Structures are given as C-alpha cells and as structure tokens.
Amino acid sequence: MKRFSILIALLCASTLSFAQKADVAFVVGGSFVSDTKETFLTPSTTLFDTVKTDHHLFLEGALGMRLLNAHVASLSLEVPVAGITSQKITLASTPGTVVDNLSTVFITPGFRLKLLPISPISPWVSVGGGWARYSLDSGLKTNKGAIQYGGGLDFKTGLPLLGFRAEVRDFVTGDPNFGVGSVIAGNTSGLHHHNILVGGGIVLRF
C-alpha cells in the first residue's frame, strides 16, 4: 500500500509538471486556397478547366506540449486541428455557377520552435505532417496526406494563463476529387494544393 501511495503521488506530480508545460490555442481567420488546373471527362466532352475554391472562414485548435526549454528558445510537440466549412467550388469557364460546396479537416502533428518564450512577444515557427479530409456536400470524400508549415507571434497578457496568438499556416496536400466528371489528367498526387490559413485567437497555458 505504501509503494502504491508513493506511485500515485509521483504520477500526480508528473501530471502537474506536464500540465504546466502545456498550452491550447483557439484560432479563427480566413482561408486562401490555390486554384487547380485539371482535365475532366464528362458524359458529353473532355473539359479543360481551372477549379476555383472560395475563400472562407476557418477554425483551428492546437495543443502544444513543451519538450525542451533553453530560455532563449523552446521546442514543443504540437497537434493543430483545423477545419474549413462550406467553400464554394466553381469553374473558371462558368464563374457564376457553384459546382458544389467543400469542407476540409486537417490534422498535422509536428513541432513548434519558439524564440524568447518568456518575452512579452515570442515569434515561433511550426512544421508537421499528417492527414487531410475533403468532403463535398454531394457526399464524395477524399483523404490525402498533408504537410503543414507556418509561423506566428504569441503575445503575453497580465494574466499568466492567458495570451493571444497571430499566425499563418499552409496545409499542403494533393488535389482532392472535386466531383466534376472524371479526372483524366491532373495533379491528383503530390503535395501542391495549398490551403493558407491566416488568423488570430487566444492561448491558454497550463
């Protein structure tokens, strides 16, 4: 029983120490998505066109767990989860016609390097890789590998647990299936479809 009590105490101390090195950010902003040039086979013809994705609101939550603190810089394990909803999909040849609406989710664990972590303003960079899921309102879904890179600024406040964040991230994937006929030529593989998210929000530190 004594050993069990000591183990519980050590686990509680470890949990407290770990928690004090964690932060959670909630960010909102705008998305900017690259156009896609593809060749489609429709029931009546072969179509050469550019797929355009509308700019839209995004929401993001990011959990950070500090691995190393050298005072001048700190390194954290980071798990950003970002989502964009109801982006209008149009073709360059028919700009007034909405083909479908696209929703996207990104999950890209990685690392965040922060400079001057104890300063009032701390710049940081982030890089990671993981998964993206593109979903059309019509029901078609596409899963893609994704990489994420970006950076931003963290601002401290008079409250130890509360801060603010401004950031830019680019989630890069292969092209999703936009549901316009069958793609017979295009860049459906590789990492070249850019989803740039620019926003700001709050950071809670524990």
mmCIF file of C-alpha atoms in Angstrom:
data_model
loop_
_atom_site.group_PDB
_atom_site.id
_atom_site.type_symbol
_atom_site.label_atom_id
_atom_site.label_comp_id
_atom_site.label_asym_id
_atom_site.label_seq_id
_atom_site.Cartn_x
_atom_site.Cartn_y
_atom_site.Cartn_z
ATOM 1 C CA MET A 1 0.000 0.000 0.000
ATOM 2 C CA LYS A 2 2.848 2.374 0.839
ATOM 3 C CA ARG A 3 4.510 1.748 -2.543
ATOM 4 C CA PHE A 4 1.173 2.249 -4.273
ATOM 5 C CA SER A 5 0.692 5.578 -2.473
ATOM 6 C CA ILE A 6 4.173 6.713 -3.480
ATOM 7 C CA LEU A 7 3.473 5.731 -7.104
ATOM 8 C CA ILE A 8 0.193 7.693 -7.101
ATOM 9 C CA ALA A 9 1.985 10.718 -5.636
ATOM 10 C CA LEU A 10 4.703 10.510 -8.291
ATOM 11 C CA LEU A 11 2.108 10.225 -11.044
ATOM 12 C CA CYS A 12 0.228 13.260 -9.704
ATOM 13 C CA ALA A 13 3.447 15.261 -9.516
ATOM 14 C CA SER A 14 4.381 14.212 -13.028
ATOM 15 C CA THR A 15 0.929 15.144 -14.311
ATOM 16 C CA LEU A 16 1.135 18.568 -12.654
ATOM 17 C CA SER A 17 4.609 19.170 -14.057
ATOM 18 C CA PHE A 18 3.457 18.091 -17.536
ATOM 19 C CA ALA A 19 0.325 20.245 -17.346
ATOM 20 C CA GLN A 20 2.363 23.343 -16.529
ATOM 21 C CA LYS A 21 4.204 22.850 -19.814
ATOM 22 C CA ALA A 22 1.089 22.659 -22.000
ATOM 23 C CA ASP A 23 -0.819 25.252 -23.992
ATOM 24 C CA VAL A 24 -4.018 25.210 -26.013
ATOM 25 C CA ALA A 25 -4.725 27.758 -28.744
ATOM 26 C CA PHE A 26 -8.066 28.578 -30.376
ATOM 27 C CA VAL A 27 -7.706 30.479 -33.655
ATOM 28 C CA VAL A 28 -10.181 31.841 -36.205
ATOM 29 C CA GLY A 29 -9.456 33.511 -39.542
ATOM 30 C CA GLY A 30 -9.676 33.347 -43.314
ATOM 31 C CA SER A 31 -8.593 30.681 -45.809
ATOM 32 C CA PHE A 32 -6.878 31.191 -49.159
ATOM 33 C CA VAL A 33 -6.813 28.087 -51.365
ATOM 34 C CA SER A 34 -4.814 27.640 -54.576
ATOM 35 C CA ASP A 35 -6.585 27.050 -57.908
ATOM 36 C CA THR A 36 -6.335 23.659 -59.609
ATOM 37 C CA LYS A 37 -5.913 23.086 -63.341
ATOM 38 C CA GLU A 38 -7.315 19.733 -64.460
ATOM 39 C CA THR A 39 -8.749 17.862 -67.419
ATOM 40 C CA PHE A 40 -12.148 16.265 -66.859
ATOM 41 C CA LEU A 41 -14.029 13.636 -68.824
ATOM 42 C CA THR A 42 -17.741 14.458 -68.685
ATOM 43 C CA PRO A 43 -20.546 12.418 -70.309
ATOM 44 C CA SER A 44 -20.532 14.690 -73.360
ATOM 45 C CA THR A 45 -16.995 16.031 -73.773
ATOM 46 C CA THR A 46 -13.470 16.445 -72.461
ATOM 47 C CA LEU A 47 -13.201 19.606 -70.404
ATOM 48 C CA PHE A 48 -10.037 21.599 -69.749
ATOM 49 C CA ASP A 49 -10.694 23.938 -66.867
ATOM 50 C CA THR A 50 -9.482 25.534 -63.636
ATOM 51 C CA VAL A 51 -11.187 24.651 -60.369
ATOM 52 C CA LYS A 52 -11.519 27.616 -58.011
ATOM 53 C CA THR A 53 -12.147 27.267 -54.282
ATOM 54 C CA ASP A 54 -13.811 30.169 -52.495
ATOM 55 C CA HIS A 55 -12.144 31.893 -49.548
ATOM 56 C CA HIS A 56 -13.889 31.060 -46.321
ATOM 57 C CA LEU A 57 -13.747 31.115 -42.534
ATOM 58 C CA PHE A 58 -11.606 28.538 -40.736
ATOM 59 C CA LEU A 59 -11.453 27.354 -37.137
ATOM 60 C CA GLU A 60 -8.419 25.801 -35.501
ATOM 61 C CA GLY A 61 -7.432 24.287 -32.201
ATOM 62 C CA ALA A 62 -3.795 23.486 -31.412
ATOM 63 C CA LEU A 63 -2.419 21.579 -28.426
ATOM 64 C CA GLY A 64 1.237 22.187 -27.544
ATOM 65 C CA MET A 65 3.354 20.185 -25.096
ATOM 66 C CA ARG A 66 6.768 21.587 -24.292
ATOM 67 C CA LEU A 67 9.645 19.165 -24.737
ATOM 68 C CA LEU A 68 12.632 21.446 -24.179
ATOM 69 C CA ASN A 69 13.145 24.918 -22.709
ATOM 70 C CA ALA A 70 16.526 26.586 -23.243
ATOM 71 C CA HIS A 71 15.155 30.014 -22.189
ATOM 72 C CA VAL A 72 16.355 31.622 -25.414
ATOM 73 C CA ALA A 73 14.211 29.113 -27.321
ATOM 74 C CA SER A 74 11.773 26.302 -26.548
ATOM 75 C CA LEU A 75 10.664 23.239 -28.505
ATOM 76 C CA SER A 76 7.134 21.837 -28.267
ATOM 77 C CA LEU A 77 5.251 18.900 -29.694
ATOM 78 C CA GLU A 78 2.203 20.412 -31.414
ATOM 79 C CA VAL A 79 -1.054 18.960 -32.749
ATOM 80 C CA PRO A 80 -3.010 21.514 -34.824
ATOM 81 C CA VAL A 81 -6.512 20.559 -35.948
ATOM 82 C CA ALA A 82 -8.047 22.961 -38.481
ATOM 83 C CA GLY A 83 -11.347 22.945 -40.352
ATOM 84 C CA ILE A 84 -12.853 24.936 -43.217
ATOM 85 C CA THR A 85 -16.572 24.646 -43.962
ATOM 86 C CA SER A 86 -18.769 25.304 -46.999
ATOM 87 C CA GLN A 87 -16.223 26.578 -49.509
ATOM 88 C CA LYS A 88 -17.895 27.199 -52.864
ATOM 89 C CA ILE A 89 -16.405 25.246 -55.787
ATOM 90 C CA THR A 90 -16.632 26.907 -59.213
ATOM 91 C CA LEU A 91 -15.020 26.516 -62.631
ATOM 92 C CA ALA A 92 -13.167 29.329 -64.381
ATOM 93 C CA SER A 93 -15.285 28.743 -67.508
ATOM 94 C CA THR A 94 -18.550 29.263 -65.567
ATOM 95 C CA PRO A 95 -17.664 31.550 -62.632
ATOM 96 C CA GLY A 96 -21.272 32.185 -61.632
ATOM 97 C CA THR A 97 -22.177 28.514 -61.270
ATOM 98 C CA VAL A 98 -21.441 26.737 -57.976
ATOM 99 C CA VAL A 99 -20.457 23.133 -58.703
ATOM 100 C CA ASP A 100 -20.521 22.011 -55.060
ATOM 101 C CA ASN A 101 -19.525 23.040 -51.537
ATOM 102 C CA LEU A 102 -16.354 21.712 -49.948
ATOM 103 C CA SER A 103 -15.488 21.166 -46.280
ATOM 104 C CA THR A 104 -11.977 20.277 -45.147
ATOM 105 C CA VAL A 105 -10.321 18.993 -41.962
ATOM 106 C CA PHE A 106 -6.555 18.925 -41.336
ATOM 107 C CA ILE A 107 -4.737 17.050 -38.543
ATOM 108 C CA THR A 108 -0.967 17.517 -38.723
ATOM 109 C CA PRO A 109 1.127 16.678 -35.626
ATOM 110 C CA GLY A 110 4.578 18.242 -35.610
ATOM 111 C CA PHE A 111 6.944 20.548 -33.768
ATOM 112 C CA ARG A 112 6.880 24.223 -32.826
ATOM 113 C CA LEU A 113 10.083 26.177 -32.158
ATOM 114 C CA LYS A 114 9.522 29.374 -30.170
ATOM 115 C CA LEU A 115 12.106 32.110 -29.687
ATOM 116 C CA LEU A 116 12.264 34.190 -26.491
ATOM 117 C CA PRO A 117 9.472 32.189 -24.792
ATOM 118 C CA ILE A 118 9.493 34.370 -21.640
ATOM 119 C CA SER A 119 9.317 37.677 -23.539
ATOM 120 C CA PRO A 120 6.087 39.682 -23.955
ATOM 121 C CA ILE A 121 6.155 38.854 -27.679
ATOM 122 C CA SER A 122 7.512 35.474 -28.824
ATOM 123 C CA PRO A 123 7.913 34.549 -32.508
ATOM 124 C CA TRP A 124 7.588 30.894 -33.484
ATOM 125 C CA VAL A 125 7.689 28.528 -36.452
ATOM 126 C CA SER A 126 5.879 25.219 -36.884
ATOM 127 C CA VAL A 127 6.210 22.202 -39.163
ATOM 128 C CA GLY A 128 4.350 18.904 -39.217
ATOM 129 C CA GLY A 129 2.642 16.264 -41.290
ATOM 130 C CA GLY A 130 -0.489 14.177 -41.191
ATOM 131 C CA TRP A 131 -3.862 13.868 -42.845
ATOM 132 C CA ALA A 132 -6.484 15.918 -44.677
ATOM 133 C CA ARG A 133 -10.098 15.002 -45.428
ATOM 134 C CA TYR A 134 -12.024 16.803 -48.158
ATOM 135 C CA SER A 135 -15.817 16.371 -48.135
ATOM 136 C CA LEU A 136 -18.289 17.604 -50.755
ATOM 137 C CA ASP A 137 -21.941 18.273 -49.951
ATOM 138 C CA SER A 138 -22.768 15.664 -52.605
ATOM 139 C CA GLY A 139 -21.222 13.028 -50.340
ATOM 140 C CA LEU A 140 -17.896 12.478 -52.120
ATOM 141 C CA LYS A 141 -14.932 12.332 -49.742
ATOM 142 C CA THR A 142 -11.191 12.383 -50.433
ATOM 143 C CA ASN A 143 -8.405 11.546 -47.969
ATOM 144 C CA LYS A 144 -4.952 12.997 -48.603
ATOM 145 C CA GLY A 145 -1.604 13.141 -46.888
ATOM 146 C CA ALA A 146 -0.733 16.653 -45.722
ATOM 147 C CA ILE A 147 2.219 18.702 -44.558
ATOM 148 C CA GLN A 148 1.894 21.881 -42.534
ATOM 149 C CA TYR A 149 4.317 24.736 -42.076
ATOM 150 C CA GLY A 150 3.842 28.205 -40.724
ATOM 151 C CA GLY A 151 4.686 30.725 -38.070
ATOM 152 C CA GLY A 152 3.324 33.435 -35.882
ATOM 153 C CA LEU A 153 3.599 35.577 -32.785
ATOM 154 C CA ASP A 154 2.453 34.827 -29.233
ATOM 155 C CA PHE A 155 1.578 37.801 -27.014
ATOM 156 C CA LYS A 156 1.550 37.616 -23.232
ATOM 157 C CA THR A 157 -1.015 39.441 -21.095
ATOM 158 C CA GLY A 158 -1.196 40.413 -17.447
ATOM 159 C CA LEU A 159 -2.842 37.049 -16.755
ATOM 160 C CA PRO A 160 -0.342 34.136 -16.549
ATOM 161 C CA LEU A 161 -2.732 31.634 -18.113
ATOM 162 C CA LEU A 162 -3.991 33.836 -20.972
ATOM 163 C CA GLY A 163 -2.257 35.036 -24.122
ATOM 164 C CA PHE A 164 -3.016 35.937 -27.711
ATOM 165 C CA ARG A 165 -1.752 34.479 -30.980
ATOM 166 C CA ALA A 166 -1.443 35.679 -34.579
ATOM 167 C CA GLU A 167 -0.437 33.061 -37.156
ATOM 168 C CA VAL A 168 -0.165 31.956 -40.755
ATOM 169 C CA ARG A 169 -0.136 28.267 -41.712
ATOM 170 C CA ASP A 170 -0.090 26.482 -45.042
ATOM 171 C CA PHE A 171 -1.585 22.981 -45.204
ATOM 172 C CA VAL A 172 -0.319 21.405 -48.439
ATOM 173 C CA THR A 173 -1.917 18.278 -49.945
ATOM 174 C CA GLY A 174 -2.589 16.591 -53.261
ATOM 175 C CA ASP A 175 -5.635 17.735 -55.202
ATOM 176 C CA PRO A 176 -8.954 16.388 -53.901
ATOM 177 C CA ASN A 177 -11.682 14.994 -56.131
ATOM 178 C CA PHE A 178 -13.908 17.989 -56.901
ATOM 179 C CA GLY A 179 -16.742 15.855 -58.273
ATOM 180 C CA VAL A 180 -16.694 17.352 -61.797
ATOM 181 C CA GLY A 181 -16.844 14.329 -64.096
ATOM 182 C CA SER A 182 -13.832 12.018 -64.037
ATOM 183 C CA VAL A 183 -10.329 13.448 -63.830
ATOM 184 C CA ILE A 184 -8.256 12.052 -66.702
ATOM 185 C CA ALA A 185 -5.281 14.368 -66.333
ATOM 186 C CA GLY A 186 -4.279 16.481 -63.396
ATOM 187 C CA ASN A 187 -2.175 16.701 -60.284
ATOM 188 C CA THR A 188 -4.119 14.332 -58.045
ATOM 189 C CA SER A 189 -0.888 13.085 -56.439
ATOM 190 C CA GLY A 190 1.965 15.021 -54.892
ATOM 191 C CA LEU A 191 1.883 17.947 -52.494
ATOM 192 C CA HIS A 192 0.955 21.139 -54.325
ATOM 193 C CA HIS A 193 -2.613 22.051 -53.264
ATOM 194 C CA HIS A 194 -2.137 24.955 -50.843
ATOM 195 C CA ASN A 195 -4.591 25.825 -48.061
ATOM 196 C CA ILE A 196 -3.247 29.006 -46.450
ATOM 197 C CA LEU A 197 -4.911 29.951 -43.166
ATOM 198 C CA VAL A 198 -4.396 33.415 -41.661
ATOM 199 C CA GLY A 199 -5.900 34.255 -38.302
ATOM 200 C CA GLY A 200 -5.631 35.017 -34.630
ATOM 201 C CA GLY A 201 -7.019 33.917 -31.304
ATOM 202 C CA ILE A 202 -6.297 33.101 -27.682
ATOM 203 C CA VAL A 203 -3.755 30.849 -25.977
ATOM 204 C CA LEU A 204 -4.393 29.152 -22.626
ATOM 205 C CA ARG A 205 -1.281 27.982 -20.752
ATOM 206 C CA PHE A 206 -1.248 25.342 -18.031
#
